[in-house]
Amino acid sequence: MRRPHWPRRVFAQLLLSQTVVTVGVTAVTAGLFLAPVSRELDRDAMQRALSIAQATATDETVARAAAARDSDTVQRNAEQIRLATHASFVVVTDVAGIRLSHTDPARIGQRVSTDPEPALRGETVTAIQDGTLGRTARGKVPLRLADGRIVGEVSVGISDDSIRRRLLSMTGGILLCAGAGLAAGTAATLLLARRLKRRTHNIAVADIAALLVEREAMLHGIREGMVALDAAGRIRLANDEALRLLALPDGCGGLTVDEALPPGRLADVLTGRIEGTDLPAVRDDRVLVVNRMATADGGAVTTLRDRTELESLVRELDNTRSLTEALRAQDHEHANRMHTLLGLLELGRHDQAAAFISEQSGSHAALAARIGEQVQDPHVAALLAGKAAVAAERGVRLTVTPDSHLPDAAVDARALVTVIGNLVDNALDAMTGGTVEVRLRPVGPTLLVEVADSGPGVPPELRELIFEEGWTSKDAPPHRPRGLGLAMVRRVVEHSGGRVAVSDGPLGGAGFTVELPGALLTVETA
């Protein structure tokens, strides 16, 4: 025989347990209600018996007959009262406790079965007692003559059967109410269980616990950030990677996105104000790729991928491609120069050949040397030298102004490379030929960076929009999103407490001005 087992499904467990609880509570409530009702019926029966006994004791005919031991008169009056009041018995005794009346005439003349002394002493007695007629609710009073002398006792009983009948008649209504309550409770339990079944997809309790453990392990183990929002836009859950990428506090649960993050594209993507897939966004110096998916309850789940290192690698790849193209162009140009040199030698113009070699070999070295003298920070100097070579192959002349100076005292060379590199890249992308001019001026610990170009410039109505994440006027290549360079510049500048602005530059195109407080360790003025 198979042993019964506890159901595994949440729906079945809830239904069974709630039904048992409802039945138990209903039974206990009915029992607690019936117990005082039974006691109240006993008290009512005793008071009714006492009232009948008191009314009988006021009958002077009964008192005089009892004093004279006239049992016939007493029996006749007592039976009339018993029949009129529907009492079980009306017994009158003399002062010795000998019955002068009884429902069974054969017991007249015998001593009563219960103690008559309290009533014969003048006391009033109510009690549930067992006697010759069974268990009854009794009321006993002294029987007095007109002068107050006690001549006997009047004892009236109400049968326990009549009390039980009254209780049973009330029990039906009580049980009917209890049954209605039980039915309502069971129906509510069924509705709740069915709702829970839909919400839990009828999953077993053990499976729910396993899913919770697996979810926690997955959320805190994956290398992508995940943020869950409820229907009101409050943060319901954020894993460790999301806290790191978004720089959220540990107690961010319950905050809205606008409360947890500063205004900007990232907050707009998380809240759904900007829609799309693989949307780029910037948080401090990190480049993130964000995807948002709505949930059935009106909330949303957002995933975050850190593309900072990948973006750096992509930039290096772009630079490598640019250098490759530059080397290919240089190889072609070198062949042309070699042909020119060969022609000069064949024509016997040796002096002109020597001058041609000196001119060609010294131009690039001179530019690099000049940049190295003015820009002493090796990272920034290498950046500008490389950008100058790339610009030259694009037909763009990149120069550093004569009054520029940058000591080797940068607090964060990486931030300077980010700012200067993105501004130069933006200028080179805006032109197919022309000039880009870079100016670096230290003012105490503050560094002023100015990048101007001879390109088409930036219209006044776009001068704030170009710093927004994802905004670009060019088509994005498949391997990387555009619209992040200037956004990263502004984030780095704002993080240092500085400012960035764009205006009409001295070369006729755009002019970017950046102020970076505290960028230098030493105080040095150009």
XYZ file of C-alpha atoms in Angstrom:
526
model
C 0.000 0.000 0.000
C 1.417 3.352 -1.034
C 1.922 5.859 1.748
C 0.267 9.242 1.198
C 2.751 12.037 0.597
C 2.655 15.813 0.776
C 1.954 17.323 -2.665
C 4.940 18.919 -4.444
C 3.125 21.694 -6.299
C 2.685 25.065 -4.610
C -0.920 25.191 -5.791
C -1.784 21.830 -4.195
C 0.136 22.546 -1.000
C -1.585 25.871 -0.484
C -5.029 24.475 -1.257
C -4.605 21.537 1.103
C -3.042 23.488 3.956
C -5.512 26.373 3.725
C -8.461 23.993 3.584
C -7.231 22.182 6.706
C -6.697 25.496 8.475
C -10.124 26.783 7.418
C -11.876 23.622 8.622
C -9.945 23.699 11.893
C -10.646 27.360 12.534
C -14.339 26.890 11.720
C -14.612 23.887 14.070
C -12.809 25.649 16.910
C -14.908 28.800 16.423
C -18.147 26.814 16.474
C -17.008 24.949 19.587
C -15.989 28.145 21.360
C -19.345 29.662 20.489
C -21.401 26.631 21.567
C -19.686 26.273 24.954
C -20.869 29.628 26.357
C -24.277 29.125 24.711
C -24.667 25.850 26.627
C -23.712 27.543 29.898
C -26.048 30.437 29.171
C -28.936 28.010 28.540
C -28.219 26.319 31.887
C -28.263 29.668 33.690
C -31.468 30.642 31.898
C -33.098 27.372 32.892
C -32.038 27.809 36.545
C -33.365 31.365 36.622
C -36.628 30.234 35.078
C -36.943 27.454 37.672
C -36.176 29.956 40.443
C -38.826 32.375 39.162
C -41.448 29.617 39.121
C -40.417 28.564 42.612
C -40.627 32.146 43.905
C -44.066 32.619 42.316
C -45.281 29.352 43.900
C -43.927 30.375 47.309
C -46.046 33.546 47.240
C -49.264 31.497 47.059
C -50.677 31.647 50.637
C -52.933 28.681 49.900
C -49.922 26.492 49.240
C -48.139 27.862 52.342
C -51.112 27.213 54.667
C -51.655 23.749 53.186
C -47.978 22.922 53.686
C -48.142 24.144 57.273
C -51.170 21.900 57.828
C -49.461 19.046 55.883
C -52.468 18.954 53.522
C -50.766 17.115 50.674
C -53.906 16.941 48.516
C -54.241 20.710 48.362
C -50.549 21.171 47.878
C -50.412 18.500 45.129
C -53.365 19.998 43.282
C -51.945 23.535 43.250
C -48.404 22.357 42.449
C -49.559 20.325 39.447
C -51.571 23.246 38.151
C -48.473 25.428 38.303
C -46.259 22.717 36.709
C -48.612 22.251 33.795
C -49.026 25.976 33.291
C -45.268 26.660 33.309
C -44.153 23.431 31.535
C -41.723 22.730 34.347
C -40.483 19.174 34.858
C -41.608 19.155 38.478
C -42.887 21.439 41.236
C -42.133 19.851 44.631
C -43.303 21.331 47.919
C -41.946 19.939 51.213
C -42.574 20.574 54.870
C -39.940 21.752 57.320
C -38.595 18.187 57.575
C -37.989 17.881 53.791
C -40.918 15.462 53.311
C -42.586 15.803 49.904
C -46.116 17.143 49.883
C -46.289 17.156 46.073
C -44.568 15.346 43.193
C -45.204 14.437 39.576
C -45.199 10.812 40.770
C -47.829 10.646 43.539
C -46.149 7.498 44.894
C -43.203 9.613 46.055
C -45.375 11.960 48.153
C -44.553 11.461 51.831
C -40.902 10.580 51.107
C -37.907 12.773 51.835
C -36.519 14.670 48.875
C -33.384 13.263 47.215
C -31.401 16.531 47.424
C -30.482 18.547 50.520
C -33.340 20.901 51.521
C -31.464 22.558 54.390
C -30.231 25.713 52.545
C -33.766 26.616 51.456
C -35.207 25.776 54.923
C -32.654 28.186 56.389
C -34.097 30.927 54.170
C -31.561 30.771 51.336
C -32.299 30.854 47.614
C -30.632 28.025 45.679
C -30.015 27.495 41.925
C -28.143 24.445 40.681
C -27.880 21.644 38.150
C -28.574 18.509 40.136
C -29.423 14.837 39.663
C -32.577 13.592 41.337
C -35.318 11.004 40.979
C -36.356 12.613 37.662
C -32.838 12.750 36.297
C -30.572 15.738 35.690
C -32.446 19.036 35.968
C -31.872 22.766 36.426
C -33.361 23.609 39.822
C -34.474 26.632 41.718
C -35.258 26.334 45.462
C -36.806 28.925 47.799
C -38.194 28.823 51.355
C -41.995 28.598 51.741
C -43.227 31.152 54.273
C -46.515 31.993 55.949
C -47.754 35.546 56.061
C -45.929 36.108 59.357
C -42.624 35.099 57.721
C -42.317 31.752 59.420
C -40.746 29.079 57.157
C -43.052 26.103 56.832
C -41.301 24.269 53.979
C -39.460 24.438 50.677
C -40.506 24.919 47.064
C -38.270 23.184 44.520
C -38.855 23.579 40.759
C -36.893 21.695 38.083
C -36.440 22.180 34.365
C -35.484 18.963 32.592
C -32.019 18.725 31.026
C -33.689 17.232 27.949
C -35.567 20.467 27.305
C -32.311 22.416 27.669
C -30.659 20.068 25.182
C -33.535 20.504 22.769
C -33.112 24.257 22.912
C -29.373 23.878 22.420
C -29.884 21.577 19.447
C -32.346 23.991 17.903
C -29.723 26.735 18.158
C -26.915 24.441 17.041
C -28.465 24.049 13.620
C -28.244 27.779 12.983
C -24.729 27.944 14.381
C -23.568 25.053 12.226
C -25.292 26.605 9.209
C -23.322 29.843 9.752
C -20.150 27.849 10.305
C -20.787 25.904 7.119
C -21.324 29.132 5.181
C -18.069 30.507 6.602
C -16.283 27.276 5.731
C -17.629 27.387 2.180
C -16.586 31.032 1.783
C -13.134 30.300 3.202
C -12.688 27.284 0.945
C -13.777 29.287 -2.101
C -11.362 32.101 -1.212
C -8.601 29.539 -0.690
C -9.339 27.983 -4.077
C -9.239 31.364 -5.813
C -5.990 32.286 -4.062
C -4.464 28.910 -4.900
C -5.445 29.224 -8.565
C -3.974 32.729 -8.726
C -0.777 31.466 -7.116
C -0.732 28.586 -9.583
C -0.782 31.041 -12.485
C 1.877 33.264 -10.910
C 4.226 30.356 -10.095
C 3.475 28.484 -13.349
C 2.568 25.420 -11.252
C 6.197 24.858 -10.245
C 7.047 22.504 -7.412
C 8.299 24.013 -4.140
C 11.656 22.242 -4.445
C 12.010 23.588 -7.982
C 11.304 27.153 -6.779
C 14.072 26.866 -4.196
C 16.442 25.451 -6.819
C 15.525 28.222 -9.273
C 16.219 30.847 -6.610
C 19.643 29.376 -5.851
C 20.456 29.077 -9.556
C 19.258 32.623 -10.226
C 21.469 34.042 -7.487
C 24.462 32.081 -8.782
C 23.788 33.193 -12.358
C 23.210 36.869 -11.522
C 26.352 37.190 -9.460
C 28.464 34.946 -11.695
C 27.917 36.419 -15.153
C 30.252 39.125 -16.446
C 27.402 41.256 -17.767
C 25.503 43.769 -15.707
C 21.791 43.171 -15.175
C 19.230 45.617 -13.771
C 15.571 44.666 -13.214
C 12.940 47.417 -12.919
C 9.365 47.142 -11.671
C 6.324 48.682 -13.346
C 6.923 51.999 -11.528
C 10.488 52.225 -12.839
C 12.089 51.422 -9.468
C 15.189 49.245 -9.295
C 14.087 45.796 -8.190
C 17.382 43.982 -8.598
C 20.928 44.762 -9.727
C 23.740 42.229 -9.820
C 27.349 42.854 -8.760
C 28.527 43.721 -12.269
C 25.728 46.282 -12.720
C 26.641 47.907 -9.409
C 30.243 48.177 -10.615
C 29.522 49.416 -14.138
C 26.895 51.952 -13.086
C 28.630 52.927 -9.811
C 25.391 52.305 -7.928
C 25.246 52.216 -4.112
C 24.572 48.883 -2.404
C 21.174 50.032 -1.157
C 19.864 51.157 -4.542
C 16.865 48.822 -4.444
C 13.633 50.822 -4.484
C 15.201 53.885 -6.123
C 14.084 55.023 -9.537
C 16.632 55.180 -12.353
C 16.493 58.980 -12.346
C 17.290 58.965 -8.611
C 20.182 56.506 -8.947
C 21.806 57.898 -12.107
C 22.543 61.430 -13.356
C 20.509 62.758 -16.280
C 21.743 61.627 -19.671
C 21.556 59.002 -22.347
C 22.262 56.094 -19.982
C 19.286 56.966 -17.759
C 17.106 57.462 -20.835
C 18.037 54.031 -22.218
C 17.409 52.262 -18.886
C 13.978 53.890 -18.486
C 12.981 53.186 -22.096
C 12.846 56.812 -23.183
C 15.381 55.834 -25.857
C 14.650 52.524 -27.571
C 16.813 50.230 -29.655
C 19.251 47.347 -29.481
C 22.938 47.453 -28.580
C 22.677 51.121 -27.661
C 26.002 52.730 -26.674
C 26.162 54.788 -23.493
C 28.877 56.243 -21.288
C 29.175 56.069 -17.507
C 32.191 58.011 -16.200
C 35.070 56.687 -18.344
C 33.336 53.450 -19.299
C 31.706 52.700 -22.633
C 28.647 50.468 -22.187
C 26.369 48.646 -24.610
C 22.821 48.524 -23.275
C 19.858 46.317 -24.210
C 16.435 46.663 -22.609
C 13.586 44.139 -22.686
C 10.110 44.768 -21.260
C 8.551 42.142 -18.966
C 4.954 40.958 -18.746
C 4.321 42.755 -15.424
C 5.116 46.165 -16.903
C 8.716 46.259 -15.728
C 11.908 45.708 -17.688
C 15.223 43.877 -17.589
C 18.308 45.701 -18.862
C 21.660 44.106 -19.662
C 24.928 46.026 -19.710
C 28.164 45.061 -21.445
C 31.436 46.834 -20.780
C 32.969 47.830 -24.123
C 35.679 50.041 -22.642
C 38.559 47.696 -23.369
C 36.991 46.601 -26.648
C 36.532 50.233 -27.649
C 40.193 50.852 -26.873
C 41.171 47.847 -28.990
C 38.917 49.028 -31.812
C 40.573 52.439 -31.715
C 43.961 50.770 -31.845
C 42.726 48.706 -34.784
C 41.559 51.850 -36.546
C 44.940 53.467 -35.900
C 46.676 50.336 -37.152
C 44.584 50.374 -40.309
C 45.329 54.052 -40.752
C 49.038 53.413 -40.286
C 48.872 50.489 -42.715
C 47.256 52.719 -45.279
C 49.832 55.380 -44.501
C 52.683 52.897 -44.928
C 51.207 51.726 -48.223
C 51.000 55.320 -49.379
C 54.526 55.980 -48.110
C 55.770 52.925 -49.971
C 54.229 54.298 -53.139
C 55.660 57.741 -52.423
C 59.011 56.235 -51.553
C 59.112 54.500 -54.932
C 58.409 57.830 -56.624
C 61.204 59.470 -54.630
C 63.604 56.677 -55.476
C 62.800 57.130 -59.160
C 63.406 60.852 -58.817
C 66.705 60.237 -56.988
C 67.776 57.705 -59.643
C 67.015 60.221 -62.406
C 69.067 62.934 -60.701
C 72.009 60.576 -60.295
C 71.798 59.422 -63.903
C 71.722 63.046 -65.026
C 74.851 63.667 -62.992
C 73.191 66.217 -60.725
C 74.787 64.907 -57.555
C 74.397 68.074 -55.479
C 70.676 68.241 -56.193
C 70.345 64.523 -55.367
C 72.053 65.042 -51.979
C 69.798 68.035 -51.194
C 66.729 66.000 -52.155
C 67.746 63.176 -49.783
C 68.338 65.595 -46.883
C 65.013 67.317 -47.438
C 62.996 64.098 -47.544
C 64.676 62.454 -44.548
C 64.496 65.450 -42.275
C 60.890 66.611 -42.619
C 59.229 63.900 -40.529
C 62.056 63.737 -37.998
C 61.908 67.488 -37.527
C 58.158 67.382 -36.822
C 58.573 64.593 -34.259
C 61.480 66.393 -32.610
C 59.525 69.634 -32.375
C 56.548 67.854 -30.780
C 58.907 66.134 -28.316
C 60.417 69.471 -27.262
C 57.082 71.139 -26.615
C 55.177 68.143 -25.236
C 57.303 66.467 -22.587
C 54.673 63.957 -21.458
C 55.660 60.821 -23.421
C 52.111 59.509 -23.823
C 50.696 62.711 -25.255
C 53.827 63.298 -27.389
C 53.592 59.814 -28.902
C 49.874 60.352 -29.522
C 50.425 63.643 -31.374
C 53.333 62.260 -33.402
C 51.258 59.289 -34.501
C 48.241 61.462 -35.296
C 50.489 63.791 -37.323
C 51.683 60.874 -39.459
C 48.126 59.647 -40.024
C 46.957 63.199 -40.801
C 49.751 63.685 -43.319
C 48.687 60.626 -45.267
C 45.131 61.946 -45.315
C 46.332 65.204 -46.742
C 45.795 67.066 -43.461
C 48.510 69.091 -41.754
C 48.580 68.598 -37.973
C 50.580 71.217 -36.075
C 51.279 72.125 -32.481
C 51.274 75.889 -31.886
C 54.674 77.432 -31.048
C 53.506 78.621 -27.620
C 52.293 75.142 -26.611
C 53.957 73.453 -23.666
C 53.078 70.367 -21.613
C 55.460 69.303 -18.823
C 55.939 65.683 -17.817
C 53.741 66.157 -14.752
C 50.347 64.797 -15.742
C 48.220 63.437 -12.900
C 46.314 61.118 -15.236
C 47.990 60.708 -18.635
C 45.225 58.326 -19.717
C 42.613 61.072 -19.292
C 44.732 63.495 -21.332
C 45.143 60.930 -24.108
C 41.366 60.357 -24.112
C 40.577 64.072 -24.362
C 43.264 65.102 -26.897
C 42.973 61.926 -28.988
C 39.200 62.190 -29.381
C 39.314 65.887 -30.215
C 42.000 65.331 -32.865
C 40.142 62.308 -34.292
C 36.971 64.381 -34.482
C 38.811 67.123 -36.362
C 40.457 64.676 -38.813
C 37.128 62.938 -39.490
C 35.523 66.280 -40.329
C 37.976 67.083 -43.165
C 39.391 65.603 -46.325
C 42.234 68.132 -46.394
C 43.306 71.201 -44.469
C 44.905 71.986 -41.132
C 44.405 70.868 -37.537
C 46.057 72.959 -34.842
C 46.639 71.803 -31.243
C 47.471 74.190 -28.432
C 48.445 73.056 -24.900
C 48.882 75.641 -22.134
C 49.448 74.924 -18.428
C 48.092 77.549 -16.031
C 49.212 76.432 -12.609
C 47.845 72.925 -12.068
C 45.189 73.534 -14.747
C 45.742 72.487 -18.343
C 44.060 74.320 -21.218
C 43.625 72.314 -24.421
C 42.531 73.923 -27.684
C 41.978 72.013 -30.921
C 41.024 73.985 -34.041
C 40.526 72.860 -37.635
C 39.835 74.382 -41.030
C 36.853 72.157 -41.672
C 33.177 73.070 -42.058
C 32.730 73.888 -38.361
C 29.790 73.126 -36.061
C 26.499 75.038 -36.462
C 25.425 76.874 -33.276
C 22.257 74.790 -32.923
C 24.328 71.571 -32.756
C 27.041 72.705 -30.360
C 25.371 71.060 -27.330
C 23.948 68.088 -29.192
C 27.335 66.855 -30.460
C 28.351 65.979 -26.892
C 25.351 63.648 -26.453
C 26.109 59.923 -26.415
C 25.283 58.234 -29.697
C 24.951 61.447 -31.727
C 26.944 61.457 -34.957
C 26.734 62.970 -38.403
C 28.572 60.026 -39.991
C 27.585 56.450 -40.757
C 28.832 54.003 -38.126
C 31.088 51.154 -39.298
C 29.884 47.648 -38.423
C 32.703 46.949 -35.955
C 32.114 49.947 -33.653
C 29.412 52.463 -32.737
C 29.950 56.163 -33.389
C 28.935 59.129 -31.305
C 30.997 58.223 -28.221
C 34.235 60.227 -28.620
C 32.974 63.695 -27.705
C 30.656 62.210 -25.061
C 33.672 60.577 -23.394
C 35.540 63.884 -23.576
C 32.764 65.681 -21.736
C 32.486 62.913 -19.116
C 36.232 63.022 -18.401
C 36.225 66.815 -18.262
C 33.165 67.014 -15.991
C 34.625 64.309 -13.739
C 37.669 66.547 -13.156
C 35.474 69.590 -12.517
C 36.423 71.266 -15.792
C 34.510 72.419 -18.828
C 34.460 71.886 -22.588
C 33.050 74.207 -25.227
C 32.961 74.510 -29.009
C 32.935 77.716 -31.028
C 34.153 79.127 -34.320
C 37.903 78.443 -34.442
C 40.748 80.662 -35.668
C 41.238 78.457 -38.762
C 37.670 78.994 -39.958
C 36.310 75.680 -38.769
C 35.451 74.369 -35.309
C 37.417 75.301 -32.212
C 37.227 73.113 -29.096
C 38.397 74.510 -25.764
C 38.900 72.251 -22.744
C 39.794 73.298 -19.210
C 41.139 70.524 -16.957
C 41.667 71.676 -13.332
C 44.194 69.668 -11.340
C 45.513 67.875 -14.427
C 49.153 68.724 -13.562
C 51.191 68.024 -10.466
C 53.399 71.095 -10.686
C 52.497 74.735 -11.030
C 53.938 75.991 -14.268
C 52.781 78.876 -16.438
C 53.429 79.218 -20.136
